[in-house]
Coordinates of N, CA, C and O in Angstrom, one line a residue:
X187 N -27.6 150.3 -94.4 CA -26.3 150.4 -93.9 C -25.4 149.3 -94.2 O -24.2 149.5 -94.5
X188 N -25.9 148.1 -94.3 CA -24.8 147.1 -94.4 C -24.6 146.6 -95.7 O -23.8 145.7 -95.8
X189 N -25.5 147.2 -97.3 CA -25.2 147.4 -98.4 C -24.1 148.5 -98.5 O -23.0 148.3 -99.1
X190 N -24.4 149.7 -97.8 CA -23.2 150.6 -97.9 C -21.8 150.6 -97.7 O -20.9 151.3 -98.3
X191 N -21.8 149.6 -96.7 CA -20.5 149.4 -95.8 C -19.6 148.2 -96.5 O -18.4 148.2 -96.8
X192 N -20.6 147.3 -96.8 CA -20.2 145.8 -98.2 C -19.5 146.5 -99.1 O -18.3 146.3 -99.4
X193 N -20.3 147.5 -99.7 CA -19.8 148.4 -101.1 C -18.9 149.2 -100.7 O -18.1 149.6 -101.6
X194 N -18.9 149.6 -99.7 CA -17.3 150.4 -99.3 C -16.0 149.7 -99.2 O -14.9 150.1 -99.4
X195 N -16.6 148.6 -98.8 CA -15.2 147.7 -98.1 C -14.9 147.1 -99.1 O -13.8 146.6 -99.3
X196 N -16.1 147.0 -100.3 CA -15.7 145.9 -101.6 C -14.6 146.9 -102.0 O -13.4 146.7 -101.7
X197 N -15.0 148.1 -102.8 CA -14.0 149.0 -103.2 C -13.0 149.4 -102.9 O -12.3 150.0 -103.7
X198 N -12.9 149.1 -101.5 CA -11.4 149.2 -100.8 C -10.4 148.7 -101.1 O -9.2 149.0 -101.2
X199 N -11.2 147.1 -101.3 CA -10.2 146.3 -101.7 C -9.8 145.9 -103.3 O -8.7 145.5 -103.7
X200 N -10.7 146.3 -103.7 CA -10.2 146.4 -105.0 C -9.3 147.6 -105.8 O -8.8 147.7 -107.0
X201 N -9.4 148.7 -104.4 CA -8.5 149.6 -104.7 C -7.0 148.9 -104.6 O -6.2 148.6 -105.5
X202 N -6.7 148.6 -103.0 CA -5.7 148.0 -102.8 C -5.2 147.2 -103.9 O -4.2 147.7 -104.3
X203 N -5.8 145.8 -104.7 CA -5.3 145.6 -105.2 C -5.2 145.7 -106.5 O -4.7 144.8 -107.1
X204 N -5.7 146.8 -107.3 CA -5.3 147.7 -108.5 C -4.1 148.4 -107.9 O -3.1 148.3 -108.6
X205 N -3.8 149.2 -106.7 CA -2.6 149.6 -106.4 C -1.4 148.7 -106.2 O -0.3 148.8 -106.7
X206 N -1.7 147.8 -105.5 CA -0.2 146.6 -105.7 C -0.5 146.7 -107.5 O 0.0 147.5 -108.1
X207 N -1.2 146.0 -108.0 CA -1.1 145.7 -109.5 C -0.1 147.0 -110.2 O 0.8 146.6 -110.8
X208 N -0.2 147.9 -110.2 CA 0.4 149.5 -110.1 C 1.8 149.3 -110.0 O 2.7 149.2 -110.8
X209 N 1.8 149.3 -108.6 CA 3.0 149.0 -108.0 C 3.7 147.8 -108.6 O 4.9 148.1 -109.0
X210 N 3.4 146.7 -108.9 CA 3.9 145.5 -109.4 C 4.2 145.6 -111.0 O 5.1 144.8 -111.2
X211 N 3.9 146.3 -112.1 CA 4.1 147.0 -113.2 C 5.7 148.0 -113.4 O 6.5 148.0 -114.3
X212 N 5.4 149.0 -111.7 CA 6.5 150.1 -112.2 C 7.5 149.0 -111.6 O 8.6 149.4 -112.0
X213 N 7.4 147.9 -110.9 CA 8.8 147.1 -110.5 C 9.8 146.5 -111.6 O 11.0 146.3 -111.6
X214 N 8.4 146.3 -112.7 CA 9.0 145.3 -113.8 C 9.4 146.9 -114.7 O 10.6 147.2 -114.9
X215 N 8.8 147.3 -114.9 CA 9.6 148.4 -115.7 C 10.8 149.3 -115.3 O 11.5 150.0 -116.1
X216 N 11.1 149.2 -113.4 CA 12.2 149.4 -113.0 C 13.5 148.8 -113.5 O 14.5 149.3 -114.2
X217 N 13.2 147.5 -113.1 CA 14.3 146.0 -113.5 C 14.7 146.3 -115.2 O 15.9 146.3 -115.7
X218 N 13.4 146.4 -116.0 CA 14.2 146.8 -117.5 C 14.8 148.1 -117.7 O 15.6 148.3 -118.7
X219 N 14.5 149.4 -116.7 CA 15.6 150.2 -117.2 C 17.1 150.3 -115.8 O 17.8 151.2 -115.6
X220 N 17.2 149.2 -115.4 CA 18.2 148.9 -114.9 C 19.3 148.8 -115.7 O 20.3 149.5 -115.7
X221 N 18.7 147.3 -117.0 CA 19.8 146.9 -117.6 C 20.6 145.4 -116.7 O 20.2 144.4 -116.1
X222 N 21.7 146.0 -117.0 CA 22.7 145.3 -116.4 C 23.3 145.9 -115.3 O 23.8 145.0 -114.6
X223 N 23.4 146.8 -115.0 CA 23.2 148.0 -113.7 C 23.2 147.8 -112.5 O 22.3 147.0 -112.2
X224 N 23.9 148.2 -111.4 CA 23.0 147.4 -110.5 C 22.4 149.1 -109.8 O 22.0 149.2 -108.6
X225 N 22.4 149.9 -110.4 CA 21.9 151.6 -110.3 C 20.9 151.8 -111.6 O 20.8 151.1 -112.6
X226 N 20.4 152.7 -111.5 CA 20.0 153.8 -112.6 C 21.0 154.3 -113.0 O 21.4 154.5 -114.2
X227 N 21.6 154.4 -112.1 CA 22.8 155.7 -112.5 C 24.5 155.1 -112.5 O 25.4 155.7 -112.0
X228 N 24.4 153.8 -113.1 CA 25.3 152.9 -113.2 C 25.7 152.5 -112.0 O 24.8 152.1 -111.2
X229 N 27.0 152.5 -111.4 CA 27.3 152.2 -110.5 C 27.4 153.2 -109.3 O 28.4 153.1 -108.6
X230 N 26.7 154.0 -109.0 CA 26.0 155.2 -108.1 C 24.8 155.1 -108.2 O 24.2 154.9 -109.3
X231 N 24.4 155.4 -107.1 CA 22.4 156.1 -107.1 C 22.3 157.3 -108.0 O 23.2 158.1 -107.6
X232 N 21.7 157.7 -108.9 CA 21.2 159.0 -109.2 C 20.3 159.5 -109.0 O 20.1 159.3 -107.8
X233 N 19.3 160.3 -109.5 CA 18.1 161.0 -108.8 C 17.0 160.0 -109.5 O 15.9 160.4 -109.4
X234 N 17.1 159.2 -109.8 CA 15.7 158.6 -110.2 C 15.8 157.3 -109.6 O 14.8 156.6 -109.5
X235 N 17.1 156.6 -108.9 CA 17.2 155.7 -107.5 C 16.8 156.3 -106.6 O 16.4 155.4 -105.9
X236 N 16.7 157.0 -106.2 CA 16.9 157.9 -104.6 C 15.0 158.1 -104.8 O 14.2 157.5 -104.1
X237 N 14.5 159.1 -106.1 CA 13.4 159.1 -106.1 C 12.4 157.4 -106.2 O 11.4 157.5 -105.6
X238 N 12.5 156.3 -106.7 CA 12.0 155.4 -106.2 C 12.2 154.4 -104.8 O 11.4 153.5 -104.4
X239 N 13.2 154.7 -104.4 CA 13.3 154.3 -103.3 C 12.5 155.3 -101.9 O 12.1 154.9 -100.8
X240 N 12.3 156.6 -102.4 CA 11.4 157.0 -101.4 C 9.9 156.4 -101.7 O 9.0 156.1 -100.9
X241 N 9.8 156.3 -102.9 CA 8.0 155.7 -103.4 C 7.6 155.0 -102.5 O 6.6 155.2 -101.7
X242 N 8.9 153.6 -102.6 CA 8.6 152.7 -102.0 C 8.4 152.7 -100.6 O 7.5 152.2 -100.0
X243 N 9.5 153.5 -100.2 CA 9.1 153.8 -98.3 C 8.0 154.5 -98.2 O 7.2 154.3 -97.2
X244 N 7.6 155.4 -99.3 CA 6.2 156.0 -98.7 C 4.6 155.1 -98.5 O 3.6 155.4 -97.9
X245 N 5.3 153.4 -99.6 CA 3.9 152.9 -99.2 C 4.4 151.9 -98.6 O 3.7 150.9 -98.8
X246 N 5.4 151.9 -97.7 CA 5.0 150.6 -96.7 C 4.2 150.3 -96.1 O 4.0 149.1 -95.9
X247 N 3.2 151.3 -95.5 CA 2.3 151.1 -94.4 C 0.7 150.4 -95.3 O -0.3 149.8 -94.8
X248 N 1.1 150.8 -96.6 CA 0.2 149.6 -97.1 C 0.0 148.5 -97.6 O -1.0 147.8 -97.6
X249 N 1.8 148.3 -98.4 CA 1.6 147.0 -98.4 C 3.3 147.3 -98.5 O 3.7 148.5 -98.8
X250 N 4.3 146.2 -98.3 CA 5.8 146.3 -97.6 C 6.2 145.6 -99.5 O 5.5 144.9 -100.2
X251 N 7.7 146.4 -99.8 CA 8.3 145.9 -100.9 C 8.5 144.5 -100.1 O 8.2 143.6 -101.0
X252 N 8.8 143.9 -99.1 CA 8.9 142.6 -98.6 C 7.9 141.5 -99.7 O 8.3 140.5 -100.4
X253 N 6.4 142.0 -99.5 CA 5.4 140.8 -99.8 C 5.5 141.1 -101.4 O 5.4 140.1 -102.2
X254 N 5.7 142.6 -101.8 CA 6.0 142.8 -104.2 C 7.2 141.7 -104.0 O 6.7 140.5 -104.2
X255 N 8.6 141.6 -103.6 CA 9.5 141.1 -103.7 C 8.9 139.3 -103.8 O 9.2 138.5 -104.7
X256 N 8.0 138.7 -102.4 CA 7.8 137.7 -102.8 C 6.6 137.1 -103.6 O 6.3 135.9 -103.8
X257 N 5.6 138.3 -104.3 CA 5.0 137.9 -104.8 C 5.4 137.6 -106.4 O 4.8 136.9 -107.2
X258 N 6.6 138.4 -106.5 CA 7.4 137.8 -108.0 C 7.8 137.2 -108.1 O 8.3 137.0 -109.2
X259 N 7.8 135.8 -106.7 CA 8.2 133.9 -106.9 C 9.2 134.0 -107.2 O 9.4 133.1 -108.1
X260 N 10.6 134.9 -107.1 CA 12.1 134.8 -107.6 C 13.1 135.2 -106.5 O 12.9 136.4 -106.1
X261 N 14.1 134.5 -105.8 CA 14.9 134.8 -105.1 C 15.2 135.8 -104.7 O 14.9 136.3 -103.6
X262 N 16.1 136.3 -105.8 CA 16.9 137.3 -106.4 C 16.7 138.5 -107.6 O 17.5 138.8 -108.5
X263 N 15.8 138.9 -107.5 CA 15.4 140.1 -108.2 C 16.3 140.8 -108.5 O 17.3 140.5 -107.9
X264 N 16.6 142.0 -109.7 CA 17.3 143.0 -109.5 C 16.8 144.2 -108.4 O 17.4 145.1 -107.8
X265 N 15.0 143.6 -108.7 CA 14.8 145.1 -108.0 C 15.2 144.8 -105.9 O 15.5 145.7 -105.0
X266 N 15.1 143.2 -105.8 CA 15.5 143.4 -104.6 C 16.8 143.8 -103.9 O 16.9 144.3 -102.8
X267 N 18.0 143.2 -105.1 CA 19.5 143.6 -104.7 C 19.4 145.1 -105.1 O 20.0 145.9 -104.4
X268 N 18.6 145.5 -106.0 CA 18.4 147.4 -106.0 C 18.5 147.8 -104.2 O 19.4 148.1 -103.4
X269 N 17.1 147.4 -104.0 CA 16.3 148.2 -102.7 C 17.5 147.8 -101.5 O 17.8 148.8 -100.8
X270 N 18.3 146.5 -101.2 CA 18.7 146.1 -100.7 C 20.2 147.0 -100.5 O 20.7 147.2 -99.4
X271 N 20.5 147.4 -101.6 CA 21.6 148.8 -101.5 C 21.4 149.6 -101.5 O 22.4 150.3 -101.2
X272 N 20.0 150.3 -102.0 CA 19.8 151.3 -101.7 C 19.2 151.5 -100.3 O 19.1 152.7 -100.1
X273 N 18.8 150.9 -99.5 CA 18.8 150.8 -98.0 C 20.1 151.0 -97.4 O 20.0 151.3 -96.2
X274 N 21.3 151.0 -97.8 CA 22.5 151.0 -97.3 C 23.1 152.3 -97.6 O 23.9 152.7 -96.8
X275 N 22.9 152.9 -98.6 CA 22.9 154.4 -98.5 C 22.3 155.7 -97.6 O 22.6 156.9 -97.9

């Protein structure tokens, strides 16, 4: 039982963090099809802001854009001034 449970819990966690790692990838590949932007869809949300901004709310309960935002060691992200107006819509 407690080889089983070790090996479950190992894999859990190394799920979780292949998933932030995931997650931390489409951030950086967000930020480069920003541009100079502060939208996808220039200065409006379009459907592929609106569609990652729900991504993100759907995994807060696993791990919060809060801790991606500070585990990128940078103030000021694009992707955080993104999420940051896109919360304001």
């Amino acid at each position: 039982y407690y080889i089983f449970s070790y090996s479950k819990r190992k894999s859990m966690k190394s799920e979780i963090r292949e998933r932030f790692q995931t997650f931390h990838n489409m951030i950086d590949e967000w930020e480069t099809r920003l541009n100079d932007n502060v939208f996808h869809g220039g200065q409006h949300p379009d459907e592929a802001d609106f569609k990652m901004y729900s991504l993100c709310n759907a995994h807060m309960h696993m791990f919060t854009v809060k801790k991606l935002i500070q585990a990128r060691g940078k103030d000021e992200t694009k992707f955080k001034v993104w999420y940051q107006l896109m919360s304001q819509k």
